[in-house]
Coordinates of C-alpha atoms in Angstrom, one line a residue:
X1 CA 146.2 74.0 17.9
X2 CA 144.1 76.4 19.9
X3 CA 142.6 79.6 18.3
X4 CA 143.3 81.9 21.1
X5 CA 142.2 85.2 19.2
X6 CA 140.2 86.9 16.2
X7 CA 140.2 89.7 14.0
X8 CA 138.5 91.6 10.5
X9 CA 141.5 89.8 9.1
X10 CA 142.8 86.6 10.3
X11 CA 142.2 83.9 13.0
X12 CA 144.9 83.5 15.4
X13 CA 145.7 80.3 16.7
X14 CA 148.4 78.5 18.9
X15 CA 150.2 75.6 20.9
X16 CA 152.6 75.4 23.1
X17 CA 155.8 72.8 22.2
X18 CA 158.0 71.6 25.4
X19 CA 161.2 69.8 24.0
X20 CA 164.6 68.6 25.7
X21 CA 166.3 70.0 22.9
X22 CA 167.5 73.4 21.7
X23 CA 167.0 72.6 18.0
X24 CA 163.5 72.4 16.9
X25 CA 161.7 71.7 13.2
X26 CA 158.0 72.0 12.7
X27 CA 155.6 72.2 10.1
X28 CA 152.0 72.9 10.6
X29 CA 149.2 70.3 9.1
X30 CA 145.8 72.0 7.9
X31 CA 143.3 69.5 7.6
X32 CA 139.5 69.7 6.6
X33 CA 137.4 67.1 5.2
X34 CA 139.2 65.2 2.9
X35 CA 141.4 67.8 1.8
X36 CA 145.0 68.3 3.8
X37 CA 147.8 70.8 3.5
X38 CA 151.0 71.1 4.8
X39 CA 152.8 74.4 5.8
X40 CA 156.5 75.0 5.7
X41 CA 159.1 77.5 4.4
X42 CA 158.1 76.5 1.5
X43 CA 154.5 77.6 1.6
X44 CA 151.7 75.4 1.4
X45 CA 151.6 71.6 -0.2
X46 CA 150.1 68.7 -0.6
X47 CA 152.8 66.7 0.3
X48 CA 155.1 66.1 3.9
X49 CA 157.5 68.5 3.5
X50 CA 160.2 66.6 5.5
X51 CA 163.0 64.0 5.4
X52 CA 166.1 63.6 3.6
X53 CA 165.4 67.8 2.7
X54 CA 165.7 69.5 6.2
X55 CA 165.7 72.7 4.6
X56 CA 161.8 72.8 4.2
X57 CA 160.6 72.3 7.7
X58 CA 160.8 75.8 9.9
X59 CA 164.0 75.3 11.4
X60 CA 164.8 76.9 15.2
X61 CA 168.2 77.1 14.6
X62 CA 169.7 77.3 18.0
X63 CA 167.7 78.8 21.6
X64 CA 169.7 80.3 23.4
X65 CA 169.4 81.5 26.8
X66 CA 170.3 85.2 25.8
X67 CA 167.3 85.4 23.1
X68 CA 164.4 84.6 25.5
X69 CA 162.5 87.7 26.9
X70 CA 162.1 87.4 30.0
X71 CA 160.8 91.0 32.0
X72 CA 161.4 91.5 35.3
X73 CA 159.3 89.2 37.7
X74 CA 158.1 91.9 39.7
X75 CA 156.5 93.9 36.6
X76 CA 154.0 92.1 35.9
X77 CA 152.1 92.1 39.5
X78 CA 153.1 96.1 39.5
X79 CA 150.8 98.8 39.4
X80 CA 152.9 102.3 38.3
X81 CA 151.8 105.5 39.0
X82 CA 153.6 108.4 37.1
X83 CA 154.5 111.3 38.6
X84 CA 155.4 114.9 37.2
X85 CA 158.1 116.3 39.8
X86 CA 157.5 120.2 39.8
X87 CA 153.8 119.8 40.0
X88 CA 153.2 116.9 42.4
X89 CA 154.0 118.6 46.0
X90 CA 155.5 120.9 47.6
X91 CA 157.4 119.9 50.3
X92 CA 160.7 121.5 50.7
X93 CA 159.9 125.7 50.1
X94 CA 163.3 126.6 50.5
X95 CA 164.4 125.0 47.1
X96 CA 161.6 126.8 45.5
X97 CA 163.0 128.2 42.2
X98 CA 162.6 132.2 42.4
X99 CA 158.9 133.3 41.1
X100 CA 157.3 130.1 42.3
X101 CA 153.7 130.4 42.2
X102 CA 151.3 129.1 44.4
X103 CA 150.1 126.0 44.2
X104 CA 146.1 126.8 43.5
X105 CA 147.2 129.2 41.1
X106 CA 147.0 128.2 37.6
X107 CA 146.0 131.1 35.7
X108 CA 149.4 131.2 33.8
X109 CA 151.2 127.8 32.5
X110 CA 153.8 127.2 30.4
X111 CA 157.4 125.6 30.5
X112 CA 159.0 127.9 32.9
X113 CA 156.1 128.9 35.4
X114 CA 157.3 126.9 38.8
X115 CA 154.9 126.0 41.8
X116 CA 157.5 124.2 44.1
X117 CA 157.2 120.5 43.6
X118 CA 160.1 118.2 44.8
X119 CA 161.4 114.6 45.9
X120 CA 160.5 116.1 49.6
X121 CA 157.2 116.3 48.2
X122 CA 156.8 113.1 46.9
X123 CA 158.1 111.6 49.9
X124 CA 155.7 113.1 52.3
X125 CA 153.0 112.3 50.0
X126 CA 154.4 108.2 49.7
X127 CA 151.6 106.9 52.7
X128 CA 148.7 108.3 50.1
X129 CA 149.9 106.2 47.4
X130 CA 150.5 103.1 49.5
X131 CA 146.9 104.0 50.6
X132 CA 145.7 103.9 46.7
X133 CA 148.3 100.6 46.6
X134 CA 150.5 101.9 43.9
X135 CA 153.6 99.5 44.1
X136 CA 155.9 101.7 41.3
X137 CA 156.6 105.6 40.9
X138 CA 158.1 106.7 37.6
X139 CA 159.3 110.2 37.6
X140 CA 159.7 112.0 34.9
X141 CA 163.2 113.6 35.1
X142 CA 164.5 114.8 37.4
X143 CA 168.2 115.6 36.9
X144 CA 170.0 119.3 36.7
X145 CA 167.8 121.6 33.7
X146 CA 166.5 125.2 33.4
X147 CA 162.8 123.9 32.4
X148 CA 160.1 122.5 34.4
X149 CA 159.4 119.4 32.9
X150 CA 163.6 118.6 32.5
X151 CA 163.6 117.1 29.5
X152 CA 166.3 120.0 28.7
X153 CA 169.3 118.3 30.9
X154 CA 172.3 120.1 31.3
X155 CA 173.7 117.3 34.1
X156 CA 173.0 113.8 34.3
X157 CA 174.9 113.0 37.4
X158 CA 173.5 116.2 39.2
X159 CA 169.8 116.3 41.2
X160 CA 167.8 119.2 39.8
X161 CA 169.1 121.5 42.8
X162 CA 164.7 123.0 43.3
X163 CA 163.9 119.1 43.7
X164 CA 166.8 118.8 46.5
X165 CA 169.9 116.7 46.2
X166 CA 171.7 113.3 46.2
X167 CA 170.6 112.4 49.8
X168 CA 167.0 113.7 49.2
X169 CA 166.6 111.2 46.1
X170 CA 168.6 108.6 47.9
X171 CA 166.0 108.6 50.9
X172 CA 163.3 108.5 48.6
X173 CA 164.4 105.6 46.8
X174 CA 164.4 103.5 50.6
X175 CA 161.3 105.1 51.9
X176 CA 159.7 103.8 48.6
X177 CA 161.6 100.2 48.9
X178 CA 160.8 100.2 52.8
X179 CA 156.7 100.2 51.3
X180 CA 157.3 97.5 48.6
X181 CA 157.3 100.8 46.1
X182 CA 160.0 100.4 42.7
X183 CA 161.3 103.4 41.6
X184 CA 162.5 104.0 37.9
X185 CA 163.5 107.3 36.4
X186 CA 163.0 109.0 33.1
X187 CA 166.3 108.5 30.7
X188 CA 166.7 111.0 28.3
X189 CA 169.0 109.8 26.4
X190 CA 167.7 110.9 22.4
X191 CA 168.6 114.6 23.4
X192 CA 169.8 116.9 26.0
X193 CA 169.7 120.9 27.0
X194 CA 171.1 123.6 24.7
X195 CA 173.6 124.6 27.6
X196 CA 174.5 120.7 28.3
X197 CA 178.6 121.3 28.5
X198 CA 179.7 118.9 25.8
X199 CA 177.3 120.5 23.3
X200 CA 178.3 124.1 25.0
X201 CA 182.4 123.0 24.0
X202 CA 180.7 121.9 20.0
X203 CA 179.0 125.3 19.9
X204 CA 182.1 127.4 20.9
X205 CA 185.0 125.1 19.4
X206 CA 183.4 124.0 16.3
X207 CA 185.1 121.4 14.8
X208 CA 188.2 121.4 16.9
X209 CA 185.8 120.2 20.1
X210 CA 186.5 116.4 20.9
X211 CA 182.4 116.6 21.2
X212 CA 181.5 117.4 17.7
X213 CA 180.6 114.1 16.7
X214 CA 178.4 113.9 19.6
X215 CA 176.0 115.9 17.5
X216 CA 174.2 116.1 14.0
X217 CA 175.7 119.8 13.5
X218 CA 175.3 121.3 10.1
X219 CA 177.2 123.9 9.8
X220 CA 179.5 126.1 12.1
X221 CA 178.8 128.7 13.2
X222 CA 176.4 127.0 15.3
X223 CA 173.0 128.8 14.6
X224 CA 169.5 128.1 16.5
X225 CA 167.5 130.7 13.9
X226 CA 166.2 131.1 11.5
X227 CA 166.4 127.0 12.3
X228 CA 169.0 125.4 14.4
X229 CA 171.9 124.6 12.1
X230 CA 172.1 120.7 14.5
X231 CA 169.7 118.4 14.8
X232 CA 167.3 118.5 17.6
X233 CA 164.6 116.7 19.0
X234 CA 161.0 117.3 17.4
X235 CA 161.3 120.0 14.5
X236 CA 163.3 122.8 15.0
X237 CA 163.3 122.6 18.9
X238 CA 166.6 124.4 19.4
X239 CA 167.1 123.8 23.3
X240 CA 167.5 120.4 22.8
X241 CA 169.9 119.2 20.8
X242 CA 170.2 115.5 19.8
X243 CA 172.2 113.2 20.9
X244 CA 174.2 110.5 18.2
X245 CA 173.7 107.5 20.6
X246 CA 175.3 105.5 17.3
X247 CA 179.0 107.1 18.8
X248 CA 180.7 105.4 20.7
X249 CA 181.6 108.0 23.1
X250 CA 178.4 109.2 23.3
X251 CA 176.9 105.7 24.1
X252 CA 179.1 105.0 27.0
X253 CA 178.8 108.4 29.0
X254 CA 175.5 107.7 28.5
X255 CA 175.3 103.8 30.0
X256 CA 177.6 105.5 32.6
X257 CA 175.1 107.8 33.8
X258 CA 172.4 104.7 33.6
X259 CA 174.4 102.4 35.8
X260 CA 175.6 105.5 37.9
X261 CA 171.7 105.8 39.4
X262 CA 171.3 101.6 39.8
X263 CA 174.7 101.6 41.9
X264 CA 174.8 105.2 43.8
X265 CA 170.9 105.4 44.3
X266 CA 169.3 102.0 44.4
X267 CA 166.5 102.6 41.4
X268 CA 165.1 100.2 40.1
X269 CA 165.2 101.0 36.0
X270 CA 164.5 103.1 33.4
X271 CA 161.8 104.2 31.0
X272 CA 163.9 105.6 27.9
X273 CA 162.2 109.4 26.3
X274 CA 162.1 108.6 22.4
X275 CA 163.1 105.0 22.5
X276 CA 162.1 104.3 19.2
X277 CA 164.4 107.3 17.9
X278 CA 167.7 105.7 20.2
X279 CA 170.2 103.5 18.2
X280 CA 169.2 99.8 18.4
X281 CA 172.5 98.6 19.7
X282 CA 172.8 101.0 22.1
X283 CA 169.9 99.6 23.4
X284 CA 171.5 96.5 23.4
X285 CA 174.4 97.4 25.2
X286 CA 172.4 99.7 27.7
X287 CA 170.0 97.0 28.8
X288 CA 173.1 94.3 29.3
X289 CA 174.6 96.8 31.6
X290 CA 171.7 97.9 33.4
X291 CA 170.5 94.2 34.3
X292 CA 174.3 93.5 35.1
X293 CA 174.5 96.5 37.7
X294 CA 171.1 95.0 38.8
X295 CA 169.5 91.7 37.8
X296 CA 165.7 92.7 38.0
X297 CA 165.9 96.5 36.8
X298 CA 163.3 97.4 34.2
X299 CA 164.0 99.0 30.5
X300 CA 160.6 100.2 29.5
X301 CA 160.6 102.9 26.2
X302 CA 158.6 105.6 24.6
X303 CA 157.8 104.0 22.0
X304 CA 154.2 104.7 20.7
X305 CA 153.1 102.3 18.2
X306 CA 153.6 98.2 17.4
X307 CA 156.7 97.8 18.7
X308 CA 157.3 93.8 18.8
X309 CA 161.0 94.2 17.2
X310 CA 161.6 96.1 20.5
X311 CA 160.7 93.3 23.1
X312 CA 162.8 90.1 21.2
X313 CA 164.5 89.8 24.6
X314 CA 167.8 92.1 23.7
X315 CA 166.5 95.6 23.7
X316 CA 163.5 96.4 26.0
X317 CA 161.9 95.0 28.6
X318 CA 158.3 97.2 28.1
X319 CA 157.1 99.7 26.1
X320 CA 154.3 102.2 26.8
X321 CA 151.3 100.6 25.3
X322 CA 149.9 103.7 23.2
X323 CA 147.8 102.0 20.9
X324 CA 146.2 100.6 23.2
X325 CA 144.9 103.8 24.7
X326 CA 143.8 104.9 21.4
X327 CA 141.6 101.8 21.3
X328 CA 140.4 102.7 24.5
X329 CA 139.2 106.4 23.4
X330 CA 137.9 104.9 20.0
X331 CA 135.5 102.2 21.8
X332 CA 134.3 104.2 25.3
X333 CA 135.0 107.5 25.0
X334 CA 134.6 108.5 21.2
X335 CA 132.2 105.7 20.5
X336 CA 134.0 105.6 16.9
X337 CA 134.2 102.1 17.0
X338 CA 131.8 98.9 17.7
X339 CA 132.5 95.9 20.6
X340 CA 133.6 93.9 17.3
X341 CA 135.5 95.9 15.9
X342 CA 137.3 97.1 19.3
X343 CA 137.5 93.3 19.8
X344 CA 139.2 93.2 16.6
X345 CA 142.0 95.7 17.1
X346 CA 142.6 94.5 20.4
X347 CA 143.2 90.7 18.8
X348 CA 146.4 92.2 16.3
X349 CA 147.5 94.1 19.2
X350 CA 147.7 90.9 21.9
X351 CA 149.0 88.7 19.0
X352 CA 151.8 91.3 18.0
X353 CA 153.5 90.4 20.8
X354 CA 154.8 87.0 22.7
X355 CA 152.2 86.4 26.1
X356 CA 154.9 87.0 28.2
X357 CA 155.8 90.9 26.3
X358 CA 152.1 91.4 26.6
X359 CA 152.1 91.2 30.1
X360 CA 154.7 93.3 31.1
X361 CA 153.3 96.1 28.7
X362 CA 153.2 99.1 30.5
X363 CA 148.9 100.4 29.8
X364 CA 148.0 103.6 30.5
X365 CA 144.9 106.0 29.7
X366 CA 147.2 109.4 30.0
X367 CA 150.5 110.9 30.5
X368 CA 152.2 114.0 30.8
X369 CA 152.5 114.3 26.8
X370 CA 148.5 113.9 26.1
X371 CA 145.8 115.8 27.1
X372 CA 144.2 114.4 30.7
X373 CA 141.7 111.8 30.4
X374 CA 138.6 113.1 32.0
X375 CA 139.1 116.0 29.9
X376 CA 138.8 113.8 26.6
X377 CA 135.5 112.0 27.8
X378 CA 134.5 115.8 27.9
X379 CA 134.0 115.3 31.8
X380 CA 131.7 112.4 31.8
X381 CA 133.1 110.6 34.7
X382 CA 131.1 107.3 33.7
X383 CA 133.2 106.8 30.7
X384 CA 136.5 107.5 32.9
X385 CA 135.2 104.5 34.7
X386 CA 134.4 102.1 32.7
X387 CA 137.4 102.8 30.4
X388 CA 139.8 102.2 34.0
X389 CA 137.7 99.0 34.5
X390 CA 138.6 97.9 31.4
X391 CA 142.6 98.8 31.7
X392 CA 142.9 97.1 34.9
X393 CA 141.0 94.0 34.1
X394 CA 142.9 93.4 30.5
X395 CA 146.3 92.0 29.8
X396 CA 149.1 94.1 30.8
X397 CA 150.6 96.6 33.5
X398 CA 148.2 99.1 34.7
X399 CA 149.3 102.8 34.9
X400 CA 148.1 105.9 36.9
X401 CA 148.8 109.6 35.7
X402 CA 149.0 111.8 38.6
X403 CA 145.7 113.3 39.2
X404 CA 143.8 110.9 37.4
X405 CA 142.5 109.4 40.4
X406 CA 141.4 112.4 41.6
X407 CA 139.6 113.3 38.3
X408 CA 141.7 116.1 37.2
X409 CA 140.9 118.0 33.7
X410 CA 143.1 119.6 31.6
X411 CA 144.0 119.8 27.5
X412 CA 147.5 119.3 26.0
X413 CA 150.4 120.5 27.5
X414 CA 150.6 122.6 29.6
X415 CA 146.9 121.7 30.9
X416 CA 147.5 118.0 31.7
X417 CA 150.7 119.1 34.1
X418 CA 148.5 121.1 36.4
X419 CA 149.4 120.8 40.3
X420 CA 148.4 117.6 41.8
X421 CA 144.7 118.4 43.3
X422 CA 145.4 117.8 47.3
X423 CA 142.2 119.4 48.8
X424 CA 139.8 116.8 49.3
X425 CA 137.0 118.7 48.6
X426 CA 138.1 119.5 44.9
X427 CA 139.2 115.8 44.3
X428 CA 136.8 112.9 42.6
X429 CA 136.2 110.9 45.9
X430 CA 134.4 108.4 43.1
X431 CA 137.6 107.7 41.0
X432 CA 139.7 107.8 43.4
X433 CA 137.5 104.9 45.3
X434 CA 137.4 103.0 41.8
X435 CA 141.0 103.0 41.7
X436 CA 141.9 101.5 45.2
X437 CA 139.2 98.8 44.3
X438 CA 140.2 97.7 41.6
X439 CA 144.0 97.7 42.4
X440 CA 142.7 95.7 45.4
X441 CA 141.1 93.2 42.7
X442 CA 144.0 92.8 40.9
X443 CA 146.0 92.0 43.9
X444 CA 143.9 89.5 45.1
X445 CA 143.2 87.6 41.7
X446 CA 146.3 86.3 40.0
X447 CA 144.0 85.8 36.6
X448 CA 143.6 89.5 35.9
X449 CA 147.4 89.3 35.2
X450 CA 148.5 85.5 34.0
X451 CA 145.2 84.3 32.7
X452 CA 143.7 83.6 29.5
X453 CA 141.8 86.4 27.7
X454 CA 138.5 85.2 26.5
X455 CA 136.8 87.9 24.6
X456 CA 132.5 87.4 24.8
X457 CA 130.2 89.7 22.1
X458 CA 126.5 90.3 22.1
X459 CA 125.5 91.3 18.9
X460 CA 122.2 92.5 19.9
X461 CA 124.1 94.7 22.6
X462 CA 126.0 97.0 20.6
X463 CA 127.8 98.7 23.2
X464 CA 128.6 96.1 25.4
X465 CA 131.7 94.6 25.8
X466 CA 132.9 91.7 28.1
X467 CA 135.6 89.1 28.8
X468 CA 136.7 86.6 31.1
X469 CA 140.2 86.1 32.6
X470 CA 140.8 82.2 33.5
X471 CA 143.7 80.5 35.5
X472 CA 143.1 77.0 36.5
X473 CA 140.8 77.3 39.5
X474 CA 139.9 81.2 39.0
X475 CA 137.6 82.0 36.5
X476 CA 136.6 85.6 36.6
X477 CA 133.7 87.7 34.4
X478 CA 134.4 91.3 33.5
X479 CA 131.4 93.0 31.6
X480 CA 131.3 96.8 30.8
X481 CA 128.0 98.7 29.5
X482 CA 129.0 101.7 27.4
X483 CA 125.6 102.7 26.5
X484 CA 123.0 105.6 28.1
X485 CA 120.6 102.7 28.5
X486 CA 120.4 99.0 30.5
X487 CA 121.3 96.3 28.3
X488 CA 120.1 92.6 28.9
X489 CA 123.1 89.7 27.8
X490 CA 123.1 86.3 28.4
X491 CA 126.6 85.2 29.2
X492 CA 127.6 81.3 27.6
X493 CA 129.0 80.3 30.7
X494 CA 128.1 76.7 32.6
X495 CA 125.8 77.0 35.1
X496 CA 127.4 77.8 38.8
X497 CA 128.4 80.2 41.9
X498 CA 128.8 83.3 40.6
X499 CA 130.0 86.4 43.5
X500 CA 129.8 89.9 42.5
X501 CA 133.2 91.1 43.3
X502 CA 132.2 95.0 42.1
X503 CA 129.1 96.9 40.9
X504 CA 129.8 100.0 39.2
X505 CA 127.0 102.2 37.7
X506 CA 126.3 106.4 36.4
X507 CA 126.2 108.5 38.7
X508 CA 129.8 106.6 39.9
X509 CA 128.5 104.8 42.5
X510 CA 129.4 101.0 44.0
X511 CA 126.8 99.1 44.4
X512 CA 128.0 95.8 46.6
X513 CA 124.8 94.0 47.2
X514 CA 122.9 92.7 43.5
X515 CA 120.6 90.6 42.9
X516 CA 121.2 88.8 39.6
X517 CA 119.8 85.6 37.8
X518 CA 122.9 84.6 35.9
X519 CA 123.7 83.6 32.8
X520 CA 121.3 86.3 32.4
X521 CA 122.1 89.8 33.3
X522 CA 121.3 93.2 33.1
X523 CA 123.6 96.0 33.0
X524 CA 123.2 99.1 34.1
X525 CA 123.3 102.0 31.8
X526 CA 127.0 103.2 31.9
X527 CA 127.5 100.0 34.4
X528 CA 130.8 97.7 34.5
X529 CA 130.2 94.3 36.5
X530 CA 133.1 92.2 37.5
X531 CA 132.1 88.5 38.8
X532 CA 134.2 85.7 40.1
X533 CA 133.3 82.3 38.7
X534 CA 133.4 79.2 40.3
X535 CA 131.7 75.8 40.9
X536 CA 128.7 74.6 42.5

């Protein structure tokens, strides 16, 4: 076997077994020296724990086809960019809610102040993201709600009327498919708006509606103070109630409305709000119908920890990859954390998941639910950089929060939902540069996304951090600097043609001509270098 990782706590090490058969026993042999153990369900002993007893081996009882996760093929190779509807643009003003603020104007935020921002919007802004080379959108929601961020719905099967209407979205969705661009929508399925008519008939009726059980509702009358007397999502939110996705009833309006979109619209999956709060076998069920209405839709969830139960191949197809962000902020933006120890955590995180889940992992550095990014490296754009060099260069499905690219500041909520930054002179030309190279590298080099992850540390450089991604034939070097000063490494790599592919260094600047004497190199203080390795 091949140790393929390392942590504080345990080596990681694998093989891969190809067999005709759909029955497999194994046991593992450690040897060392003259002492030799076998490994079975047993535990460990000194003796060959197989034969005439086939209960010790580990036993595959039976593969089948259904149990194999398998994402999407077109995940992988994606690079999403999320958008937040009401404050991405402005391009239809006579759907503007009344009292809708200009656009520059944020000196008042909060869930109910509106600026305008609609599917038209999006589409007229669709050749600046082909530009970038995003290939998927996902929109937060977008169906019928009195809020701004929608999350409140009060009709699933109804366009948010100030983002326009059926044939708005369904020219969207083929403008985007015309430019290679997947669409997927924001299912919020975990809860719905105080005024959604099913929980309107439970709050009226009591317990003579045909929708009560639809709900977790206390007591009648239905109260929402002191506390709501129904559950709701997050504590004590009363305008929005949650939904018991273990009913039956409940669960199939609700597949309805997630097969509805695929069929009537074209999109091309989901990300589910609050996964990890959603029954598990209605995420069985939804994700059966969903690929059967269309064979390659995506079922990604908000679900913000380790979440391996979730990607076994019956439930979810993604998750957002949270804890990998907070490594990120630990290591280069917080400095909390050391290139072994970051190297570490990053090790339990790969191996808590099958190669092919960790790939389709959807990576981000912010969203609309955490502060933005620049904002939490306290504006130093240098750490922005290297910390996007690193997410688009590691294992996984890189993600773009709106603005981000254009260096956009903000705290917590409302902060990060700001108006999308269109005036070229207030945008980060820089980030937004770093981001259409690097997408471009990705692109071009199938490693970044199916090859090996080779982690390399210099403990005498303790703030550097580097790796190599190898496919046969394509060997490529990442190294990222996250120190105020040059550090020299000497990377244990066989002699050959090395070619600077990018050259990134504080103040953000690209540098495409270097001079370097490899293995030995020299990084730039707040520098990231990405090389392509090959031959003689």
């Amino acid at each position: 076997m091949k140790k393929v990782a390392s942590s504080q706590h345990f080596d990681y090490f694998e093989e891969m077994v190809e067999t005709p058969y759909k029955r497999v026993r194994y046991v593992f042999l450690l040897s060392g020296g003259k002492e030799k153990f076998w490994f079975s369900e047993r535990g460990f002993t000194t003796w060959q724990p197989y034969g005439e007893d086939l209960g010790l081996p580990f036993f595959e009882l039976y593969l089948r086809e259904g149990d194999v996760f398998v994402p999407p093929s077109w995940v992988k190779e994606a690079v999403f960019y999320q958008i937040f509807p009401e404050r991405f643009y402005n391009g239809d003003h006579s759907n503007d809610p009344p009292g809708t603020r200009p656009w520059e104007d944020c000196s008042y935020l909060d869930w109910k102040t509106f600026f305008g921002g609609d599917l038209t919007g999006i589409r007229e802004k669709l050749p600046y993201l082909e530009d970038l080379g995003i290939t998927a959108l996902y929109l937060t929601p977008i169906f019928k709600s009195p809020s701004t961020h929608k999350y409140d719905i009060t009709n699933y099967f109804e366009i948010d009327p100030h983002f326009g209407d059926l044939t708005t979205f369904k020219e969207l969705v083929v403008d985007c498919h015309k430019r290679g661009i997947k669409i997927i929508l924001d299912g919020v399925f975990n809860h719905c708006g105080y005024d959604f008519p099913f929980f309107k008939d439970a709050r009226e009726k009591g317990k003579d509606s045909k929708y009560v059980d639809w709900f977790n509702i206390y007591s009648f009358p239905v109260e929402t103070r002191p506390v709501p007397s129904y559950e709701t999502w997050g504590k004590n939110i009363w305008w929005m109630p949650r939904l018991r996705t273990e009913n039956p009833e409940t669960r199939d309006y609700l597949i309805n409305v997630a097969t509805y979109w695929i069929k009537e619209a074209d999109i091309d999956g989901w990300r589910l709000d609050v996964a990890g709060e959603l029954d598990r076998e209605f995420l069985r069920v939804l994700r059966r119908a969903v690929k059967s209405a269309k064979s390659d839709a995506f079922v990604m969830g908000e679900v913000p920890h380790f979440a391996s139960s979730y990607l076994q191949g019956d439930q979810l197809d993604s998750v957002m990859n949270y804890p990998l962000r907070y490594l990120i902020l630990d290591f280069f933006v917080r400095e909390d954390i050391t290139p072994l120890e970051f190297d570490s955590y990053l090790s339990d995180l790969r191996m808590e998941y099958k190669r092919e889940a960790t790939e389709a992992l959807y990576n981000l550095l912010g969203s609309h639910d955490t502060p933005r990014f620049l904002t939490l490296c306290k504006g130093q754009v240098e750490k922005m950089a290297l910390s996007s060099m690193f997410l688009f260069t590691y294992p996984g499905v890189p993600a773009i929060y709106y603005g981000d690219e254009a260096g956009m500041s903000g705290g917590k909520d409302p902060e990060c939902r700001k108006p999308m930054v269109w005036n070229k002179g207030e945008r980060n030309i820089g980030l937004f540069e770093l981001s259409k190279k690097l997408i471009a590298l990705r692109k071009k080099y199938k490693s970044l996304i199916y090859g090996e992850f080779t982690p390399l540390l210099f403990p005498d450089a303790d703030k550097v951090y580097a790796f190599l991604r190898r496919l046969p034939g394509e060997e490529l070097l990442v190294v990222l600097n996250n120190s105020p000063r040059g550090e020299k490494v000497r990377i244990p790599i066989k002699s050959g043609k090395w070619e600077l592919l990018l050259s990134v260094r504080s103040p953000l600047t690209f540098i495409e001509k270097e001079v370097f004497s490899p293995p030995d190199l020299t990084i730039p203080p707040f520098g990231g270098l990405i090389f392509k390795i090959g031959e003689n």
